[in-house]
Coordinates of C-alpha atoms in Angstrom, one line a residue:
Chain U
M1 CA -1.0 5.4 16.0
S2 CA -0.9 9.1 15.3
P3 CA -3.0 10.6 12.4
P4 CA -1.3 10.4 9.0
A5 CA -0.3 14.1 9.2
V6 CA -1.8 14.9 5.8
D7 CA -5.4 15.4 4.7
Q8 CA -5.1 12.4 2.4
G9 CA -5.2 13.3 -1.3
P10 CA -3.8 11.4 -4.3
R11 CA -0.9 9.0 -4.0
Y12 CA 2.2 10.2 -5.8
A13 CA 5.8 9.5 -6.5
K14 CA 8.7 11.8 -7.4
G15 CA 11.1 10.4 -9.9
F16 CA 13.5 10.8 -12.7
C17 CA 14.2 9.4 -16.2
G18 CA 16.6 10.5 -18.9
G19 CA 17.5 13.9 -17.6
N20 CA 13.9 14.9 -16.5
D21 CA 12.1 14.9 -13.2
F22 CA 8.3 14.3 -12.8
V23 CA 5.5 14.3 -10.3
L24 CA 3.8 11.0 -10.9
L25 CA 0.2 10.8 -9.6
I26 CA -1.0 7.3 -9.1
D27 CA -4.6 7.4 -10.1
P28 CA -5.6 3.8 -11.2
D29 CA -9.4 4.5 -11.0
D30 CA -9.3 7.9 -12.8
D31 CA -10.4 9.8 -9.7
V32 CA -8.2 12.9 -9.9
R33 CA -9.4 15.9 -11.9
L34 CA -6.2 17.6 -12.8
T35 CA -6.6 21.3 -13.6
G36 CA -4.0 23.6 -15.2
N37 CA -3.6 25.4 -11.9
A38 CA -2.8 22.2 -10.1
V39 CA -0.3 21.1 -12.7
R40 CA 1.4 24.5 -12.6
G41 CA 1.5 24.5 -8.8
L42 CA 2.8 20.9 -8.6
C43 CA 5.6 21.6 -11.1
D44 CA 6.6 24.9 -9.5
R45 CA 10.1 24.4 -8.1
Y46 CA 9.7 26.7 -5.1
R47 CA 5.9 26.7 -4.3
G48 CA 5.2 23.1 -5.4
L49 CA 7.0 19.7 -5.6
G50 CA 8.9 20.7 -8.7
G51 CA 9.1 18.8 -12.0
D52 CA 9.4 18.9 -15.8
G53 CA 5.8 17.7 -15.9
V54 CA 3.0 15.8 -14.2
L55 CA 2.3 12.2 -15.2
R56 CA -1.1 10.8 -14.2
L57 CA -1.0 7.0 -14.2
V58 CA -4.5 5.6 -14.9
R59 CA -5.9 2.2 -16.0
T60 CA -6.3 2.4 -19.7
E61 CA -9.9 1.0 -19.4
F62 CA -10.8 4.3 -17.9
A63 CA -8.5 6.7 -19.8
D64 CA -9.0 5.3 -23.3
P65 CA -11.1 2.1 -23.5
A66 CA -10.2 1.6 -27.2
L67 CA -6.6 1.1 -26.2
A68 CA -7.3 -1.2 -23.2
G69 CA -6.5 -4.3 -25.2
D70 CA -3.0 -3.0 -26.0
A71 CA -2.0 -1.5 -22.7
E72 CA -3.1 -2.0 -19.1
W73 CA -1.8 1.4 -18.0
F74 CA -2.1 4.8 -19.5
M75 CA 0.1 7.9 -19.2
D76 CA -1.8 11.2 -19.0
C77 CA 1.1 13.7 -19.3
R78 CA 1.0 17.4 -18.7
N79 CA 3.6 20.1 -19.4
P80 CA 4.6 22.5 -16.6
D81 CA 2.4 25.2 -18.1
G82 CA -0.6 23.0 -17.6
T83 CA -1.2 21.9 -21.2
V84 CA -1.5 18.3 -22.3
A85 CA 1.7 16.7 -23.7
P86 CA 0.8 14.1 -26.3
M87 CA 4.0 12.1 -25.7
C88 CA 7.0 12.1 -23.3
G89 CA 9.7 9.4 -23.6
P90 CA 11.2 9.9 -20.2
G91 CA 7.7 9.9 -18.7
L92 CA 7.1 6.4 -20.1
G93 CA 10.5 5.3 -18.6
L94 CA 9.6 6.5 -15.1
I95 CA 6.2 4.9 -15.3
A96 CA 7.8 1.6 -16.3
R97 CA 10.2 1.9 -13.3
Y98 CA 7.3 2.7 -10.9
L99 CA 5.3 -0.3 -12.2
L100 CA 8.4 -2.6 -11.8
D101 CA 9.1 -1.4 -8.2
A102 CA 5.5 -1.8 -7.3
G103 CA 5.5 -5.4 -8.5
L104 CA 2.9 -4.6 -11.2
I105 CA 5.2 -5.7 -14.0
A106 CA 8.3 -7.9 -14.4
P107 CA 11.5 -6.8 -16.0
G108 CA 11.1 -6.9 -19.8
E109 CA 8.7 -5.1 -22.1
V110 CA 5.6 -3.1 -21.1
W111 CA 3.1 -1.3 -23.3
I112 CA 1.8 2.0 -22.0
G113 CA -1.1 3.9 -23.5
T114 CA -0.6 7.5 -24.6
S115 CA -2.8 9.9 -26.5
V116 CA -0.7 8.9 -29.6
G117 CA -1.2 5.2 -29.1
A118 CA 0.3 2.4 -27.0
K119 CA 4.0 2.6 -26.7
R120 CA 6.6 -0.1 -25.9
T121 CA 9.2 0.3 -23.2
V122 CA 11.7 -2.2 -22.1
I123 CA 13.1 -2.0 -18.6
D124 CA 15.8 -4.2 -17.0
D125 CA 16.1 -5.1 -13.4
R126 CA 18.4 -2.2 -12.7
G127 CA 15.9 0.4 -14.0
T128 CA 17.5 1.2 -17.4
T129 CA 14.7 1.9 -19.8
S130 CA 14.6 1.8 -23.6
I131 CA 11.6 3.6 -24.9
E132 CA 10.3 3.2 -28.4
L133 CA 9.1 6.5 -29.8
L134 CA 7.2 7.1 -33.0
P135 CA 9.3 7.0 -36.2
P136 CA 10.5 10.6 -36.8
E137 CA 8.4 12.3 -39.5
F138 CA 9.9 15.2 -41.5
L139 CA 7.2 17.8 -42.0
G140 CA 9.3 20.5 -43.8
S141 CA 11.4 23.5 -43.0
S142 CA 10.9 26.5 -40.8
S143 CA 13.0 29.0 -38.8
V144 CA 13.2 30.8 -35.5
R145 CA 14.4 34.2 -34.5
L146 CA 16.5 34.7 -31.4
G147 CA 18.6 37.6 -30.3
G148 CA 18.5 39.3 -33.7
R149 CA 19.5 36.2 -35.6
E150 CA 17.4 33.8 -37.6
Y151 CA 18.1 30.0 -37.4
P152 CA 16.7 27.8 -40.2
G153 CA 15.9 24.2 -39.3
S154 CA 13.8 21.1 -39.9
V155 CA 10.4 20.4 -38.4
I156 CA 10.2 16.9 -37.1
S157 CA 7.3 15.2 -35.4
L158 CA 7.7 12.5 -32.8
G159 CA 4.1 12.8 -31.7
N160 CA 5.0 16.4 -30.6
L161 CA 6.6 18.9 -33.0
H162 CA 10.3 20.0 -32.9
L163 CA 12.2 22.5 -34.9
V164 CA 15.8 21.3 -35.0
C165 CA 18.4 24.0 -35.9
F166 CA 22.1 22.9 -36.5
V167 CA 24.5 25.7 -35.6
T168 CA 28.3 25.9 -35.7
T169 CA 28.8 28.3 -32.8
P170 CA 28.6 26.6 -29.4
V171 CA 25.0 26.3 -28.2
E172 CA 26.3 27.3 -24.7
A173 CA 26.6 30.8 -26.1
L174 CA 22.9 31.1 -26.9
D175 CA 20.9 33.5 -24.6
L176 CA 17.6 31.6 -24.1
S177 CA 16.4 34.0 -21.4
A178 CA 14.6 35.8 -24.3
E179 CA 11.8 34.0 -26.0
P180 CA 12.6 32.6 -29.5
V181 CA 10.0 33.6 -32.0
L182 CA 8.9 31.4 -34.9
A183 CA 9.9 33.2 -38.1
G184 CA 9.0 30.5 -40.7
P185 CA 5.9 28.5 -41.2
G186 CA 4.0 26.8 -38.3
F187 CA 2.5 23.4 -38.6
G188 CA -1.1 23.4 -37.3
D189 CA -2.0 24.7 -33.9
A190 CA 0.8 22.9 -32.0
D191 CA 3.7 24.8 -30.6
L192 CA 7.1 23.8 -31.8
D193 CA 9.8 22.9 -29.3
I194 CA 13.1 24.5 -30.5
T195 CA 16.3 22.5 -30.3
W196 CA 19.7 24.0 -31.2
V197 CA 22.3 21.4 -32.0
N198 CA 26.1 21.3 -32.3
V199 CA 27.8 18.3 -33.9
L200 CA 30.9 17.7 -31.7
A201 CA 34.3 16.5 -33.0
D202 CA 33.8 13.0 -31.6
G203 CA 30.4 12.6 -33.3
R204 CA 28.3 13.3 -30.3
L205 CA 25.6 16.0 -30.4
R206 CA 25.2 18.8 -27.9
T207 CA 21.7 20.3 -27.6
R208 CA 19.9 23.1 -25.9
V209 CA 16.1 23.0 -25.9
Y210 CA 13.4 25.7 -25.5
E211 CA 9.8 24.8 -24.9
P212 CA 7.1 27.5 -25.4
G213 CA 5.2 28.1 -22.2
T214 CA 8.0 26.5 -20.1
G215 CA 11.3 28.2 -21.2
E216 CA 14.6 26.4 -21.4
M217 CA 14.5 22.7 -20.6
R218 CA 17.6 20.9 -19.2
S219 CA 16.6 18.0 -21.4
C220 CA 13.7 16.6 -23.4
G221 CA 13.5 13.0 -24.6
T222 CA 11.7 13.7 -27.9
A223 CA 13.9 16.7 -28.7
V224 CA 17.0 14.6 -28.3
C225 CA 15.5 12.0 -30.6
A226 CA 14.5 14.8 -33.1
A227 CA 18.1 16.1 -33.1
A228 CA 19.5 12.6 -33.8
A229 CA 16.9 12.0 -36.5
A230 CA 17.8 15.3 -38.2
R231 CA 21.4 14.4 -38.3
Q232 CA 20.6 10.9 -39.6
R233 CA 18.6 12.4 -42.4
A234 CA 21.5 14.8 -43.3
E235 CA 24.3 12.2 -43.1
G236 CA 22.5 9.0 -43.8
A237 CA 24.1 6.8 -41.0
W238 CA 21.8 4.7 -38.8
G239 CA 22.7 3.6 -35.3
T240 CA 23.2 5.0 -31.8
T241 CA 23.9 8.7 -31.1
V242 CA 25.0 10.1 -27.8
V243 CA 23.5 13.5 -27.1
D244 CA 24.9 15.8 -24.4
T245 CA 22.2 17.8 -22.7
D246 CA 22.3 20.2 -19.7
A247 CA 21.1 17.2 -17.7
G248 CA 24.0 14.9 -18.9
P249 CA 24.5 12.5 -21.8
L250 CA 21.5 10.6 -23.3
S251 CA 21.4 7.9 -25.9
V252 CA 19.2 7.5 -29.0
T253 CA 19.1 4.6 -31.5
L254 CA 17.6 5.1 -34.9
R255 CA 17.1 2.1 -37.3
G256 CA 16.1 2.0 -40.9
H257 CA 12.7 0.4 -40.3
G258 CA 11.6 3.5 -38.5
K259 CA 11.9 2.7 -34.8
T260 CA 13.4 5.4 -32.5
V261 CA 14.7 4.1 -29.2
F262 CA 15.5 6.5 -26.4
T263 CA 17.5 5.0 -23.5
G264 CA 17.7 6.5 -20.0
A265 CA 18.0 5.4 -16.4
A266 CA 14.8 5.7 -14.4
S267 CA 14.5 6.0 -10.6
V268 CA 11.8 6.7 -8.0
A269 CA 13.2 9.0 -5.3
A270 CA 10.1 9.2 -3.0
L271 CA 6.6 7.8 -2.7
G272 CA 3.8 9.3 -0.6
T273 CA 0.5 11.0 -0.4
L274 CA -0.4 14.6 -1.4
D275 CA -2.2 16.8 1.1
A276 CA -5.7 17.2 -0.3
T277 CA -6.1 20.7 1.3
W278 CA -2.8 21.8 -0.2
I279 CA -3.5 20.5 -3.7
T280 CA -7.0 22.1 -3.6
S281 CA -5.4 25.4 -2.6
L282 CA -3.3 25.3 -5.8
D283 CA -6.5 25.3 -7.8
K284 CA -7.6 28.6 -6.3
E285 CA -4.5 30.5 -7.5
P286 CA -4.7 32.8 -10.4
S287 CA -3.9 31.0 -13.7
Chain N
M1 CA -1.3 -6.0 -1.9
S2 CA 1.6 -4.9 -4.2
P3 CA 5.0 -4.0 -2.8
P4 CA 5.5 -0.4 -1.5
A5 CA 7.3 0.6 -4.8
V6 CA 10.2 2.1 -2.9
D7 CA 13.1 0.5 -1.0
Q8 CA 11.9 2.0 2.2
G9 CA 14.2 4.6 3.6
P10 CA 13.4 7.6 5.9
R11 CA 9.9 9.0 6.2
Y12 CA 9.7 12.6 5.0
A13 CA 7.4 15.5 4.3
K14 CA 7.7 18.4 1.8
G15 CA 6.4 21.6 3.2
F16 CA 6.5 25.4 3.4
C17 CA 6.7 28.2 5.9
G18 CA 7.2 31.9 5.6
G19 CA 8.5 31.9 2.0
N20 CA 10.8 28.9 2.3
D21 CA 10.4 25.2 1.4
F22 CA 12.0 22.3 3.1
V23 CA 12.5 18.6 3.0
L24 CA 11.5 17.4 6.5
L25 CA 13.0 14.0 7.5
I26 CA 11.0 12.4 10.3
D27 CA 13.6 10.6 12.3
P28 CA 12.3 10.3 15.9
D29 CA 14.8 7.7 17.0
D30 CA 17.9 9.4 15.5
D31 CA 18.5 6.7 12.9
V32 CA 19.4 8.8 9.9
R33 CA 23.1 9.7 9.3
L34 CA 22.7 12.8 7.1
T35 CA 25.8 13.5 5.1
G36 CA 26.6 16.7 3.2
N37 CA 26.2 14.9 -0.1
A38 CA 22.8 13.7 0.9
V39 CA 21.7 17.2 2.0
R40 CA 22.9 18.7 -1.3
G41 CA 21.2 16.0 -3.3
L42 CA 17.9 16.3 -1.5
C43 CA 17.9 20.1 -1.8
D44 CA 18.8 20.1 -5.5
R45 CA 15.8 21.4 -7.4
Y46 CA 16.4 19.2 -10.5
R47 CA 18.1 16.1 -9.3
G48 CA 16.6 15.9 -5.8
L49 CA 13.4 16.9 -4.0
G50 CA 14.2 20.6 -3.9
G51 CA 14.3 22.8 -0.8
D52 CA 15.9 25.7 1.0
G53 CA 17.2 23.2 3.5
V54 CA 16.7 19.8 5.1
L55 CA 15.1 19.6 8.6
R56 CA 15.7 16.4 10.5
L57 CA 13.1 16.0 13.3
V58 CA 14.5 14.0 16.2
R59 CA 13.4 13.4 19.8
T60 CA 15.5 15.8 21.9
E61 CA 16.4 13.0 24.3
F62 CA 18.6 11.6 21.4
A63 CA 19.7 14.9 19.8
D64 CA 20.6 16.9 22.9
P65 CA 19.8 15.2 26.2
A66 CA 20.5 18.4 28.2
L67 CA 17.6 20.1 26.4
A68 CA 15.2 17.2 26.7
G69 CA 13.4 18.7 29.8
D70 CA 12.6 21.9 27.7
A71 CA 11.5 20.4 24.4
E72 CA 10.3 17.0 23.3
W73 CA 11.4 17.5 19.7
F74 CA 14.6 18.8 18.2
M75 CA 15.3 20.4 14.8
D76 CA 18.6 19.4 13.1
C77 CA 18.7 22.0 10.3
R78 CA 21.0 21.9 7.3
N79 CA 21.6 24.5 4.6
P80 CA 21.4 23.5 0.9
D81 CA 25.2 23.4 0.8
G82 CA 25.2 20.7 3.4
T83 CA 26.4 22.8 6.4
V84 CA 24.6 22.9 9.7
A85 CA 22.3 25.9 10.2
P86 CA 22.1 26.8 13.9
M87 CA 18.7 28.4 13.6
C88 CA 15.9 28.7 11.0
G89 CA 12.6 30.4 11.9
P90 CA 10.5 29.0 9.0
G91 CA 11.9 25.6 9.8
L92 CA 10.5 25.7 13.3
G93 CA 7.1 26.9 11.8
L94 CA 7.0 23.9 9.5
I95 CA 7.9 21.5 12.2
A96 CA 5.1 22.9 14.4
R97 CA 2.7 22.4 11.5
Y98 CA 3.8 18.8 11.0
L99 CA 3.5 18.0 14.7
L100 CA 0.0 19.5 14.8
D101 CA -1.2 17.6 11.7
A102 CA 0.3 14.4 13.0
G103 CA -1.7 14.8 16.3
L104 CA 1.5 15.1 18.3
I105 CA 0.7 18.6 19.6
A106 CA -2.4 20.7 20.0
P107 CA -2.8 24.2 18.7
G108 CA -1.0 26.7 21.0
E109 CA 2.6 26.8 22.0
V110 CA 5.3 24.3 21.3
W111 CA 9.0 24.4 22.4
I112 CA 11.4 22.9 19.8
G113 CA 15.1 22.2 20.6
T114 CA 17.7 23.8 18.3
S115 CA 21.5 24.0 18.5
V116 CA 21.0 27.5 20.1
G117 CA 18.5 26.4 22.7
A118 CA 14.8 25.5 23.0
K119 CA 12.6 27.9 20.9
R120 CA 9.0 28.8 21.4
T121 CA 6.5 28.7 18.5
V122 CA 2.8 29.3 18.6
I123 CA 0.6 27.7 16.0
D124 CA -3.1 28.2 15.5
D125 CA -5.5 25.6 14.1
R126 CA -5.1 27.1 10.6
G127 CA -1.4 26.6 10.5
T128 CA -0.3 30.2 11.1
T129 CA 2.9 30.1 13.1
S130 CA 4.5 32.8 15.2
I131 CA 8.1 31.9 15.9
E132 CA 10.2 33.5 18.7
L133 CA 13.7 34.1 17.6
L134 CA 16.6 35.2 19.7
P135 CA 16.8 38.9 20.6
P136 CA 18.8 40.6 17.8
E137 CA 22.3 41.3 18.9
F138 CA 24.3 44.1 17.2
L139 CA 27.9 43.0 16.8
G140 CA 29.3 46.0 14.9
S141 CA 29.7 47.3 11.4
S142 CA 31.1 45.7 8.2
S143 CA 30.7 46.0 4.5
V144 CA 30.4 44.0 1.4
R145 CA 31.5 44.6 -2.2
L146 CA 29.3 43.7 -5.1
G147 CA 29.5 44.8 -8.7
G148 CA 32.3 47.4 -8.1
R149 CA 30.4 49.1 -5.2
E150 CA 30.9 48.8 -1.5
Y151 CA 27.8 48.5 0.8
P152 CA 28.3 49.4 4.5
G153 CA 26.0 47.7 7.0
S154 CA 25.3 46.4 10.5
V155 CA 26.2 42.9 11.6
I156 CA 23.3 41.4 13.6
S157 CA 23.2 38.0 15.2
L158 CA 19.9 36.0 15.5
G159 CA 21.8 32.8 16.2
N160 CA 23.2 33.1 12.7
L161 CA 24.9 36.2 11.4
H162 CA 23.6 38.8 9.0
L163 CA 25.1 41.9 7.4
V164 CA 22.2 44.3 6.8
C165 CA 22.8 47.0 4.2
F166 CA 20.3 49.8 3.7
V167 CA 20.3 51.1 0.1
T168 CA 18.3 53.8 -1.6
T169 CA 18.4 52.4 -5.1
P170 CA 15.8 49.7 -5.6
V171 CA 17.2 46.3 -4.5
E172 CA 15.5 44.8 -7.6
A173 CA 18.4 46.4 -9.6
L174 CA 21.1 44.5 -7.8
D175 CA 22.9 41.8 -9.8
L176 CA 23.3 38.9 -7.3
S177 CA 24.5 36.4 -10.0
A178 CA 28.0 37.5 -9.0
E179 CA 29.2 36.6 -5.5
P180 CA 29.3 39.5 -3.0
V181 CA 32.7 39.6 -1.2
L182 CA 33.0 40.7 2.4
A183 CA 35.1 43.9 2.5
G184 CA 34.9 44.8 6.2
P185 CA 35.6 42.8 9.3
G186 CA 34.3 39.2 9.7
F187 CA 33.0 38.0 13.0
G188 CA 34.5 34.6 13.9
D189 CA 34.4 31.7 11.4
A190 CA 30.7 32.0 10.5
D191 CA 29.7 33.2 7.1
L192 CA 27.5 36.3 7.1
D193 CA 24.3 36.2 5.1
I194 CA 23.9 39.5 3.3
T195 CA 20.6 41.4 3.1
W196 CA 20.1 44.5 1.1
V197 CA 17.1 46.6 2.3
N198 CA 14.9 49.4 0.9
V199 CA 12.6 51.3 3.1
L200 CA 9.4 51.8 1.1
A201 CA 7.2 54.8 1.1
D202 CA 4.5 53.1 3.1
G203 CA 7.0 51.9 5.8
R204 CA 7.3 48.4 4.6
L205 CA 10.8 47.0 3.9
R206 CA 11.9 45.3 0.7
T207 CA 14.7 42.8 0.9
R208 CA 17.0 40.7 -1.2
V209 CA 19.2 38.1 0.5
Y210 CA 22.4 36.3 -0.4
E211 CA 23.6 33.3 1.5
P212 CA 27.2 32.2 1.0
G213 CA 27.3 28.6 -0.4
T214 CA 23.7 28.9 -1.6
G215 CA 23.4 32.1 -3.6
E216 CA 20.4 34.3 -3.7
M217 CA 17.5 33.2 -1.4
R218 CA 13.9 34.1 -2.2
S219 CA 13.4 34.6 1.5
C220 CA 15.1 33.9 4.8
G221 CA 13.3 34.2 8.2
T222 CA 16.2 35.4 10.3
A223 CA 17.4 37.8 7.5
V224 CA 13.9 39.4 7.5
C225 CA 14.1 39.8 11.2
A226 CA 17.6 41.2 11.0
A227 CA 16.4 43.8 8.5
A228 CA 13.5 44.8 10.8
A229 CA 15.9 45.0 13.8
A230 CA 18.4 47.2 12.0
R231 CA 15.6 49.6 11.1
Q232 CA 14.3 49.6 14.7
R233 CA 17.7 50.4 15.9
A234 CA 18.1 53.3 13.5
E235 CA 14.6 54.7 14.0
G236 CA 13.7 53.6 17.5
A237 CA 10.1 52.4 16.9
W238 CA 9.0 49.0 18.1
G239 CA 6.2 47.0 16.7
T240 CA 5.3 45.0 13.6
T241 CA 7.1 45.4 10.2
V242 CA 6.0 43.9 7.0
V243 CA 8.9 42.9 4.8
D244 CA 8.4 42.2 1.1
T245 CA 10.6 39.4 -0.1
D246 CA 10.9 37.5 -3.4
A247 CA 8.6 34.9 -1.9
G248 CA 6.0 37.5 -0.8
P249 CA 5.3 39.6 2.3
L250 CA 6.3 38.4 5.7
S251 CA 5.8 39.9 9.1
V252 CA 8.2 40.6 12.0
T253 CA 7.3 41.9 15.5
L254 CA 10.0 43.5 17.7
R255 CA 9.4 44.4 21.3
G256 CA 11.5 46.3 23.8
H257 CA 12.0 43.3 26.1
G258 CA 14.0 41.6 23.3
K259 CA 11.7 39.1 21.8
T260 CA 11.6 38.8 18.0
V261 CA 8.5 37.2 16.5
F262 CA 8.4 36.0 13.0
T263 CA 5.0 35.1 11.6
G264 CA 4.3 32.9 8.6
A265 CA 1.8 30.4 7.3
A266 CA 3.1 26.8 7.4
S267 CA 1.8 23.9 5.3
V268 CA 2.6 20.3 4.5
A269 CA 2.2 19.5 0.8
A270 CA 3.2 15.8 0.8
L271 CA 4.1 13.1 3.1
G272 CA 5.9 9.9 2.2
T273 CA 8.9 7.6 2.2
L274 CA 12.3 8.2 0.6
D275 CA 13.7 5.4 -1.5
A276 CA 16.7 4.0 0.5
T277 CA 18.6 3.1 -2.7
W278 CA 18.1 6.5 -4.1
I279 CA 19.2 8.4 -1.0
T280 CA 22.3 6.1 -0.7
S281 CA 23.1 6.9 -4.3
L282 CA 23.2 10.7 -3.5
D283 CA 25.9 9.9 -1.0
K284 CA 28.2 8.5 -3.7
E285 CA 28.2 11.7 -5.8
P286 CA 31.2 14.0 -5.8
S287 CA 30.9 16.6 -3.1

């Protein structure tokens, strides 16, 4: 046998769910100290492994003992800029897929701990995941300025905060290379993700999403749900909405009793071991 | 023991050398049939693993028996658009690093088979690689049109073909979002990579590179060498040139007896197994 060809660091998987890709660190015993530099390096699409975020999968007994009775596994989710993401629907879907493929759960429901509580995900034997998000909570109105125009919208919380702006000109025409600037009220210290939405002739929605610190996102599970929730609030109809994103169509179901269900296909592309020297070198880079 | 959590496909590494990143498939027995769709999917930075190319590492006895006496290992290199790349300096550097880390070679020299012959690479125990490329061969002149301007340049072969255009306006100002169009003679069927070069005040070069089928490249080992060779030809001085690329500075040494040596740091970031179902799914996507 030859040596393993890496200086063995954390185990990881690269995978996808609902239009996003992630680096999943498999850290059951809570051994990995994940710095902002390491997260930024891992998510870098040229100098790292590339991803819309890093998910650290930890046993809940170590991550949040108070939740351990509700969920065996916990998702410690980080944004590409290194900050903590309180919630990420597609992240939960990918974790469910990993647990299923690893034989750690059976098809059906799984509860996964997050910093906003234990969340229920249902996965079938083909990897389609339905993720229950928090009920959307309407916090008020605000607006954002972009390219000399001001866009009014609704601020909606799904654990993280979204400003949803309906527009009638096609969202494809927006220039998101410049940074949108919040022009109306903020809501606490948290940054607002901004989502511009068109209602299409066939009833689908078309979105583009900007995340402060990251820039434009091809897709974002909670943003898609916030867009559907804002439309439901304006028009009153419950049910399933298809939302076209830069990463393809996604599906959101809203019901009167408050549940939000985000549906996406999850897959694991690769599984392996990070080189410990390499991940340590990321930590030495300027932040 | 739990299952491996992937449907076990080819072994792979993700790694870097000289400003480029690659997916390295470890296929000693020549088992992997690598289609254009699979290469494009693997290199995709959102739907795949991301990379400037796929390197398939095969025993030379299977890949090219005639070369087996000169090199134990062979690099089957593919561009991100799925086409075969005859040569890739940084690819050789990464393979040398993988072989070193896997205990398959010692620090020092290693000969690696390519479709343009066996190539010598020297690697030290810290992963710095010096890769010997073909002597640059001047084939003639041509020109390229971009943004309403025509840029004359020299066509140089280093196994693959490059058009090197010296310009006095900063290359940073070039808009490479539009496709440059060859305006002068082509040279056979092969596409020409286009490199625009500034000579900086301190003698360094600054390059930007466009690869047909791929678009702008942050860096390209042979393009950097072609730029240094074109300058040597114009000015007559041999020796080492530092070339600033979008991926950082690289070093090229030209000597009168024809050798070209490209120097870059190589590292393996991760090592693992691809999911067989996932890589098969790539093959079903429209080309």
